[in-house]
Amino acid sequence: MAQWEKLRQLESVYLTQVDELYDGDAFPMDVRHYLAHWIESQDWDRAARDHDVAMVLFQVLLENLDIQHSRFVQGGESFLLQHNIRRFKHSFQRYQEEPYNLANIIQWFLAKEKEILQNAELAEQVQLLQVQQNPMETDCQRNIERKMADVKNKVQCMEHTVKCLEEQQDEFDFKYQTHNMEGTTNEAEKTEQMKVLQALLNRLDASRKSMLSGMGVLLDGAEELLCVLVREELVQWQRRQQKACIGSPDSTCLDQLEKWFTTEAECLFQVRKFLKKLEELMGKVTYEHDPVKKQKPALQKRVDSLLTSLLKSAFVVETQPSMPQGKGPLVLRTNVQFSVKTRFLVKFPELNHAMKVNVSMDREAPLVKGYRRFNVLGTNSKALNMAESMSGGMVADFRHLTLKEQKSGGGGKGIHDLSLSVTEELHIINFNTEFLLHDMSVSLETSSLPVVIISNSSQQQSAWASILWFNMLCLEPKNLLFFANCPVATWPQLGEMLSWQFLSSTTRGLESNQLDMIAHKLFGKQQSYDACKISWTKFSKENVPNTNFTFWVWFDGILFMVKSHLENLWKDGSIMGFVSKGKEKTLLKKKQRGTFLLRFSESIRDGGITFSWVDYSPTGEPDVRSVQPFTKVDLCQIPFHEIIRNFQILEEENVPENPLLFLYPDTPKVEAFGKYYTEKSGADSQYIKYIKTKLVFVSKENTLEAKSPMYSDTVEGEGSGPMNPRYGLGGEAFEPSTLPPSGLIGDPLPPELPLSPDPMFSVAMLIPDEDLNPTLQEFFNDPRMYDCVDFLSDDTTFLEGALPGLPFTAPLQPCE
């Protein structure tokens, strides 16, 4: 099924995300809808890198818009549709000179659509997991259902009792009025009638007492059920929501709670109705020591108190504040729209559109010097209704709110002398409404989880770290000074949270061996990491030893790289990822020649990935080799599976060979990666042109050369000291002191020719134990590349003739 068709079949909550995605003018939803099939069948990734391809697609796009306009005219469609299509075509004309920018935009929108589909798929999987609940959860639900059924049964019995009581009172009232009207003078008859009336009154009194006692028992059961719902189930849901905000797969569905809250409210309103009926009956017939007169006020106060507690607890924030393109929920940016949804769990049809919800900010702001204040702009008042929820829940969905900082002259004044950074400053968004039904009025309030408010996108990474730490550890959602005295996290807490980041982004979390590597990186070698603790400072503020970045920056960089470029390989388990170099060697040395694994670099700030493989010397000694890590910049140019596919080394006699044969532990490479390969390979591959020329590294010690689009400045031997590299073009190798002069272009390249002392850089040099940071883009942009290769000209045909299969292309554009 086409991607657009899948999106259109999603639930309303995800359709809302699609609507928000196409809310701007960058790429109209109308164009996406009417040209859906054509748009999804084009290679926008290639067009974003190739001006010629982008221009072709740009022209075809305009032609398709013309065709669609003609269809509207012929089909008699509305003038507005015809006008919009013409307007869209005119708007796209601004990309005439740089069509690859439009290709980038379309590619970005398709990627965001894919994210929405994946989130919907993950939510569906979570729903399916709810069927496999553990016995304790099932017992809890059964216990609630049992209590609920008991309360409902008592209410039904009480309803019958009230009817019987009314009949008894009517009988007594009728006979009493008859007795007074007849006015008999016969004392014996009068005495007999009085005995009958007294018996009826006694029975009426006993029924009233029984009913009042039954109401007390009913309210006992309702109070017990209320405690379970409010103090246990709702609190557990709130904690699940906290964890879900930071990636946990916990269910946050409110439908079951809504059912229980609504049933409880119905029962309590029935009790109020019974008490009102008793008051009505008492107004007709009362007597000395009437139990209704004595007990009814206490019962009324009790049922109103229970109802008030239930109603106040029933007003919740169903979907926490989030920006459409944010890193995660609860990180908001000034002057950027965000959405938030409240829900009232007592679902009475008569309340539809009757309760207006108002939004405000920081009602209980801490008295901290410099604490910022914000105004909530946009549509900040909305009625609870059943139209904006798939399940028909009573919700108020605020979709277009923004925050604007108040100009208070350097921040607020306070009594606390604290120093909190912008990304440690927590704020709460408040919501209030009024419940008014059946002569009962209750003011309701709820609030969001604390949010971090930033003013620049560069603060997102740090802000998201704060949200992760708070919701991982804090059980007091209104603790706005959490970071003033920040608690430490245990490794089990941190490890679980880190795994959630991968699970929520890629649907595949971290395995125990991957978590062990991260724990070892943080705490060193330990028998068990369960007792290990990490501080907020070490997590997000202190640099990792021997680096210029924090643990969180390193981890988040890897996560972004995986999500952007390696998601499929990660999801199918091809990437071991988090594995130390020592462990890597131990694993590979036990395997057959050509076995390789993929791991993340520990020394690259924004994420890097490399591969290592094992070879064997003539004496049978294992030799583990690695290449310099690839960064997200490199992966923007060439997919990682294509790098693995085309990677080669030159053995003796200059015979190219790909040393990567089996993905650890023993999966043939084609079996692991074949499904991702493009149709063409080698010199015919669409990616080969992004390698301007191939520089080849040769090691004299082991006669091993490597070909790949990477380079490094220095190379260390695998254990025998510095290597003595030679350099070459297109498979011909040269000593560092030799390079062909410009006069020999077109002639066969000789083995040794004079060269200036400054050698060229090598590509994909074999490295033993250290990650190197230069990227492919840096290599192409380095002016020394052209200074020393003085025989390269702008004549592409001429150069391709000299170096078959290695076309020289224009410099790469920076990866967006």
PDB file of C-alpha atoms in Angstrom, residues 185-323:
ATOM      1  CA  THR A 185     -66.213   8.205  67.466  1.00  0.00           C
ATOM      2  CA  ASN A 186     -66.005   4.531  68.273  1.00  0.00           C
ATOM      3  CA  GLU A 187     -63.107   4.301  70.683  1.00  0.00           C
ATOM      4  CA  ALA A 188     -62.459   0.609  70.029  1.00  0.00           C
ATOM      5  CA  GLU A 189     -62.429   1.159  66.275  1.00  0.00           C
ATOM      6  CA  LYS A 190     -60.333   4.270  66.711  1.00  0.00           C
ATOM      7  CA  THR A 191     -57.855   2.373  68.860  1.00  0.00           C
ATOM      8  CA  GLU A 192     -57.661  -0.394  66.271  1.00  0.00           C
ATOM      9  CA  GLN A 193     -57.014   2.112  63.483  1.00  0.00           C
ATOM     10  CA  MET A 194     -54.298   3.779  65.524  1.00  0.00           C
ATOM     11  CA  LYS A 195     -52.604   0.401  66.056  1.00  0.00           C
ATOM     12  CA  VAL A 196     -52.638  -0.168  62.295  1.00  0.00           C
ATOM     13  CA  LEU A 197     -51.220   3.312  61.640  1.00  0.00           C
ATOM     14  CA  GLN A 198     -48.556   2.836  64.325  1.00  0.00           C
ATOM     15  CA  ALA A 199     -47.539  -0.503  62.781  1.00  0.00           C
ATOM     16  CA  LEU A 200     -47.289   1.173  59.357  1.00  0.00           C
ATOM     17  CA  LEU A 201     -45.242   4.008  60.808  1.00  0.00           C
ATOM     18  CA  ASN A 202     -42.959   1.594  62.609  1.00  0.00           C
ATOM     19  CA  ARG A 203     -42.430  -0.306  59.398  1.00  0.00           C
ATOM     20  CA  LEU A 204     -41.798   2.957  57.531  1.00  0.00           C
ATOM     21  CA  ASP A 205     -39.302   4.022  60.184  1.00  0.00           C
ATOM     22  CA  ALA A 206     -37.524   0.661  59.969  1.00  0.00           C
ATOM     23  CA  SER A 207     -37.399   0.949  56.158  1.00  0.00           C
ATOM     24  CA  ARG A 208     -35.955   4.453  56.366  1.00  0.00           C
ATOM     25  CA  LYS A 209     -33.309   3.323  58.823  1.00  0.00           C
ATOM     26  CA  SER A 210     -32.521   0.303  56.643  1.00  0.00           C
ATOM     27  CA  MET A 211     -32.230   2.469  53.569  1.00  0.00           C
ATOM     28  CA  LEU A 212     -29.965   4.975  55.297  1.00  0.00           C
ATOM     29  CA  SER A 213     -27.799   2.158  56.590  1.00  0.00           C
ATOM     30  CA  GLY A 214     -27.667   0.670  53.105  1.00  0.00           C
ATOM     31  CA  MET A 215     -26.573   4.034  51.730  1.00  0.00           C
ATOM     32  CA  GLY A 216     -23.757   4.118  54.230  1.00  0.00           C
ATOM     33  CA  VAL A 217     -22.605   0.663  53.110  1.00  0.00           C
ATOM     34  CA  LEU A 218     -22.943   1.718  49.454  1.00  0.00           C
ATOM     35  CA  LEU A 219     -20.796   4.785  50.060  1.00  0.00           C
ATOM     36  CA  ASP A 220     -18.221   2.635  51.855  1.00  0.00           C
ATOM     37  CA  GLY A 221     -17.895   0.529  48.726  1.00  0.00           C
ATOM     38  CA  ALA A 222     -17.838   3.615  46.486  1.00  0.00           C
ATOM     39  CA  GLU A 223     -15.132   5.216  48.634  1.00  0.00           C
ATOM     40  CA  GLU A 224     -13.027   2.072  48.548  1.00  0.00           C
ATOM     41  CA  LEU A 225     -13.367   1.923  44.766  1.00  0.00           C
ATOM     42  CA  LEU A 226     -12.579   5.630  44.507  1.00  0.00           C
ATOM     43  CA  CYS A 227      -9.359   5.147  46.475  1.00  0.00           C
ATOM     44  CA  VAL A 228      -8.281   2.372  44.121  1.00  0.00           C
ATOM     45  CA  LEU A 229      -9.059   4.472  41.037  1.00  0.00           C
ATOM     46  CA  VAL A 230      -7.563   7.764  42.223  1.00  0.00           C
ATOM     47  CA  ARG A 231      -4.684   6.678  44.448  1.00  0.00           C
ATOM     48  CA  GLU A 232      -3.592   3.597  42.529  1.00  0.00           C
ATOM     49  CA  GLU A 233      -4.822   3.310  38.947  1.00  0.00           C
ATOM     50  CA  LEU A 234      -4.639   7.017  38.102  1.00  0.00           C
ATOM     51  CA  VAL A 235      -1.258   7.410  39.800  1.00  0.00           C
ATOM     52  CA  GLN A 236       0.065   4.385  37.906  1.00  0.00           C
ATOM     53  CA  TRP A 237      -1.264   5.834  34.640  1.00  0.00           C
ATOM     54  CA  GLN A 238       0.433   9.146  35.390  1.00  0.00           C
ATOM     55  CA  ARG A 239       3.715   7.328  35.990  1.00  0.00           C
ATOM     56  CA  ARG A 240       3.269   5.331  32.781  1.00  0.00           C
ATOM     57  CA  GLN A 241       2.658   8.585  30.942  1.00  0.00           C
ATOM     58  CA  GLN A 242       5.834  10.055  32.419  1.00  0.00           C
ATOM     59  CA  LYS A 243       7.838   7.080  31.183  1.00  0.00           C
ATOM     60  CA  ALA A 244       6.063   7.048  27.812  1.00  0.00           C
ATOM     61  CA  CYS A 245       7.152  10.657  27.308  1.00  0.00           C
ATOM     62  CA  ILE A 246      10.770   9.469  27.388  1.00  0.00           C
ATOM     63  CA  GLY A 247      10.292   6.453  25.141  1.00  0.00           C
ATOM     64  CA  SER A 248       8.848   3.681  27.301  1.00  0.00           C
ATOM     65  CA  PRO A 249       6.404   1.379  25.464  1.00  0.00           C
ATOM     66  CA  ASP A 250       3.939   1.568  28.387  1.00  0.00           C
ATOM     67  CA  SER A 251       0.303   1.998  27.416  1.00  0.00           C
ATOM     68  CA  THR A 252      -1.204   5.404  28.156  1.00  0.00           C
ATOM     69  CA  CYS A 253      -4.681   4.605  26.876  1.00  0.00           C
ATOM     70  CA  LEU A 254      -7.363   6.197  29.079  1.00  0.00           C
ATOM     71  CA  ASP A 255     -10.406   4.342  27.782  1.00  0.00           C
ATOM     72  CA  GLN A 256     -10.538   1.831  30.647  1.00  0.00           C
ATOM     73  CA  LEU A 257     -10.023   4.507  33.307  1.00  0.00           C
ATOM     74  CA  GLU A 258     -12.704   6.616  31.648  1.00  0.00           C
ATOM     75  CA  LYS A 259     -15.120   3.694  31.814  1.00  0.00           C
ATOM     76  CA  TRP A 260     -14.433   3.184  35.533  1.00  0.00           C
ATOM     77  CA  PHE A 261     -14.562   6.884  36.412  1.00  0.00           C
ATOM     78  CA  THR A 262     -17.812   7.353  34.497  1.00  0.00           C
ATOM     79  CA  THR A 263     -19.445   4.358  36.179  1.00  0.00           C
ATOM     80  CA  GLU A 264     -18.354   5.532  39.627  1.00  0.00           C
ATOM     81  CA  ALA A 265     -19.681   9.028  38.930  1.00  0.00           C
ATOM     82  CA  GLU A 266     -23.012   7.613  37.736  1.00  0.00           C
ATOM     83  CA  CYS A 267     -23.341   5.589  40.943  1.00  0.00           C
ATOM     84  CA  LEU A 268     -22.576   8.577  43.172  1.00  0.00           C
ATOM     85  CA  PHE A 269     -25.012  10.807  41.300  1.00  0.00           C
ATOM     86  CA  GLN A 270     -27.605   8.086  41.804  1.00  0.00           C
ATOM     87  CA  VAL A 271     -26.955   8.211  45.545  1.00  0.00           C
ATOM     88  CA  ARG A 272     -27.468  11.987  45.457  1.00  0.00           C
ATOM     89  CA  LYS A 273     -30.729  11.337  43.642  1.00  0.00           C
ATOM     90  CA  PHE A 274     -31.769   8.866  46.355  1.00  0.00           C
ATOM     91  CA  LEU A 275     -30.969  11.389  49.084  1.00  0.00           C
ATOM     92  CA  LYS A 276     -32.980  14.021  47.276  1.00  0.00           C
ATOM     93  CA  LYS A 277     -35.896  11.576  47.112  1.00  0.00           C
ATOM     94  CA  LEU A 278     -35.578  10.944  50.839  1.00  0.00           C
ATOM     95  CA  GLU A 279     -35.725  14.672  51.473  1.00  0.00           C
ATOM     96  CA  GLU A 280     -38.854  14.845  49.339  1.00  0.00           C
ATOM     97  CA  LEU A 281     -40.462  11.968  51.273  1.00  0.00           C
ATOM     98  CA  MET A 282     -39.476  13.528  54.577  1.00  0.00           C
ATOM     99  CA  GLY A 283     -41.197  16.719  53.478  1.00  0.00           C
ATOM    100  CA  LYS A 284     -44.455  14.759  53.150  1.00  0.00           C
ATOM    101  CA  VAL A 285     -44.166  12.565  56.231  1.00  0.00           C
ATOM    102  CA  THR A 286     -41.953  13.136  59.214  1.00  0.00           C
ATOM    103  CA  TYR A 287     -42.163  12.296  62.856  1.00  0.00           C
ATOM    104  CA  GLU A 288     -40.246  12.466  66.095  1.00  0.00           C
ATOM    105  CA  HIS A 289     -36.823  10.815  65.871  1.00  0.00           C
ATOM    106  CA  ASP A 290     -37.084  10.640  62.072  1.00  0.00           C
ATOM    107  CA  PRO A 291     -33.740   9.019  61.001  1.00  0.00           C
ATOM    108  CA  VAL A 292     -33.755  10.873  57.671  1.00  0.00           C
ATOM    109  CA  LYS A 293     -33.707  14.238  59.412  1.00  0.00           C
ATOM    110  CA  LYS A 294     -30.757  13.121  61.538  1.00  0.00           C
ATOM    111  CA  GLN A 295     -28.591  11.146  59.072  1.00  0.00           C
ATOM    112  CA  LYS A 296     -29.310  12.693  55.683  1.00  0.00           C
ATOM    113  CA  PRO A 297     -27.008  15.769  56.045  1.00  0.00           C
ATOM    114  CA  ALA A 298     -23.968  13.614  56.881  1.00  0.00           C
ATOM    115  CA  LEU A 299     -24.679  11.294  53.970  1.00  0.00           C
ATOM    116  CA  GLN A 300     -25.135  14.271  51.643  1.00  0.00           C
ATOM    117  CA  LYS A 301     -21.826  15.751  52.723  1.00  0.00           C
ATOM    118  CA  ARG A 302     -20.072  12.437  52.263  1.00  0.00           C
ATOM    119  CA  VAL A 303     -21.391  11.713  48.772  1.00  0.00           C
ATOM    120  CA  ASP A 304     -20.633  15.277  47.645  1.00  0.00           C
ATOM    121  CA  SER A 305     -17.095  14.932  48.984  1.00  0.00           C
ATOM    122  CA  LEU A 306     -16.567  11.663  47.120  1.00  0.00           C
ATOM    123  CA  LEU A 307     -17.974  13.131  43.918  1.00  0.00           C
ATOM    124  CA  THR A 308     -15.822  16.229  44.202  1.00  0.00           C
ATOM    125  CA  SER A 309     -12.703  14.135  44.663  1.00  0.00           C
ATOM    126  CA  LEU A 310     -13.628  11.934  41.717  1.00  0.00           C
ATOM    127  CA  LEU A 311     -14.409  14.860  39.403  1.00  0.00           C
ATOM    128  CA  LYS A 312     -11.234  16.748  40.281  1.00  0.00           C
ATOM    129  CA  SER A 313      -9.135  13.649  39.637  1.00  0.00           C
ATOM    130  CA  ALA A 314     -10.953  12.970  36.362  1.00  0.00           C
ATOM    131  CA  PHE A 315      -9.549  16.088  34.671  1.00  0.00           C
ATOM    132  CA  VAL A 316      -6.163  15.122  33.195  1.00  0.00           C
ATOM    133  CA  VAL A 317      -3.676  16.016  30.476  1.00  0.00           C
ATOM    134  CA  GLU A 318      -4.006  13.158  28.008  1.00  0.00           C
ATOM    135  CA  THR A 319      -1.276  14.281  25.580  1.00  0.00           C
ATOM    136  CA  GLN A 320       1.601  16.277  27.036  1.00  0.00           C
ATOM    137  CA  PRO A 321       2.788  19.493  25.336  1.00  0.00           C
ATOM    138  CA  SER A 322       4.930  18.883  22.264  1.00  0.00           C
ATOM    139  CA  MET A 323       6.136  20.616  19.116  1.00  0.00           C
TER     140      MET A 323
END
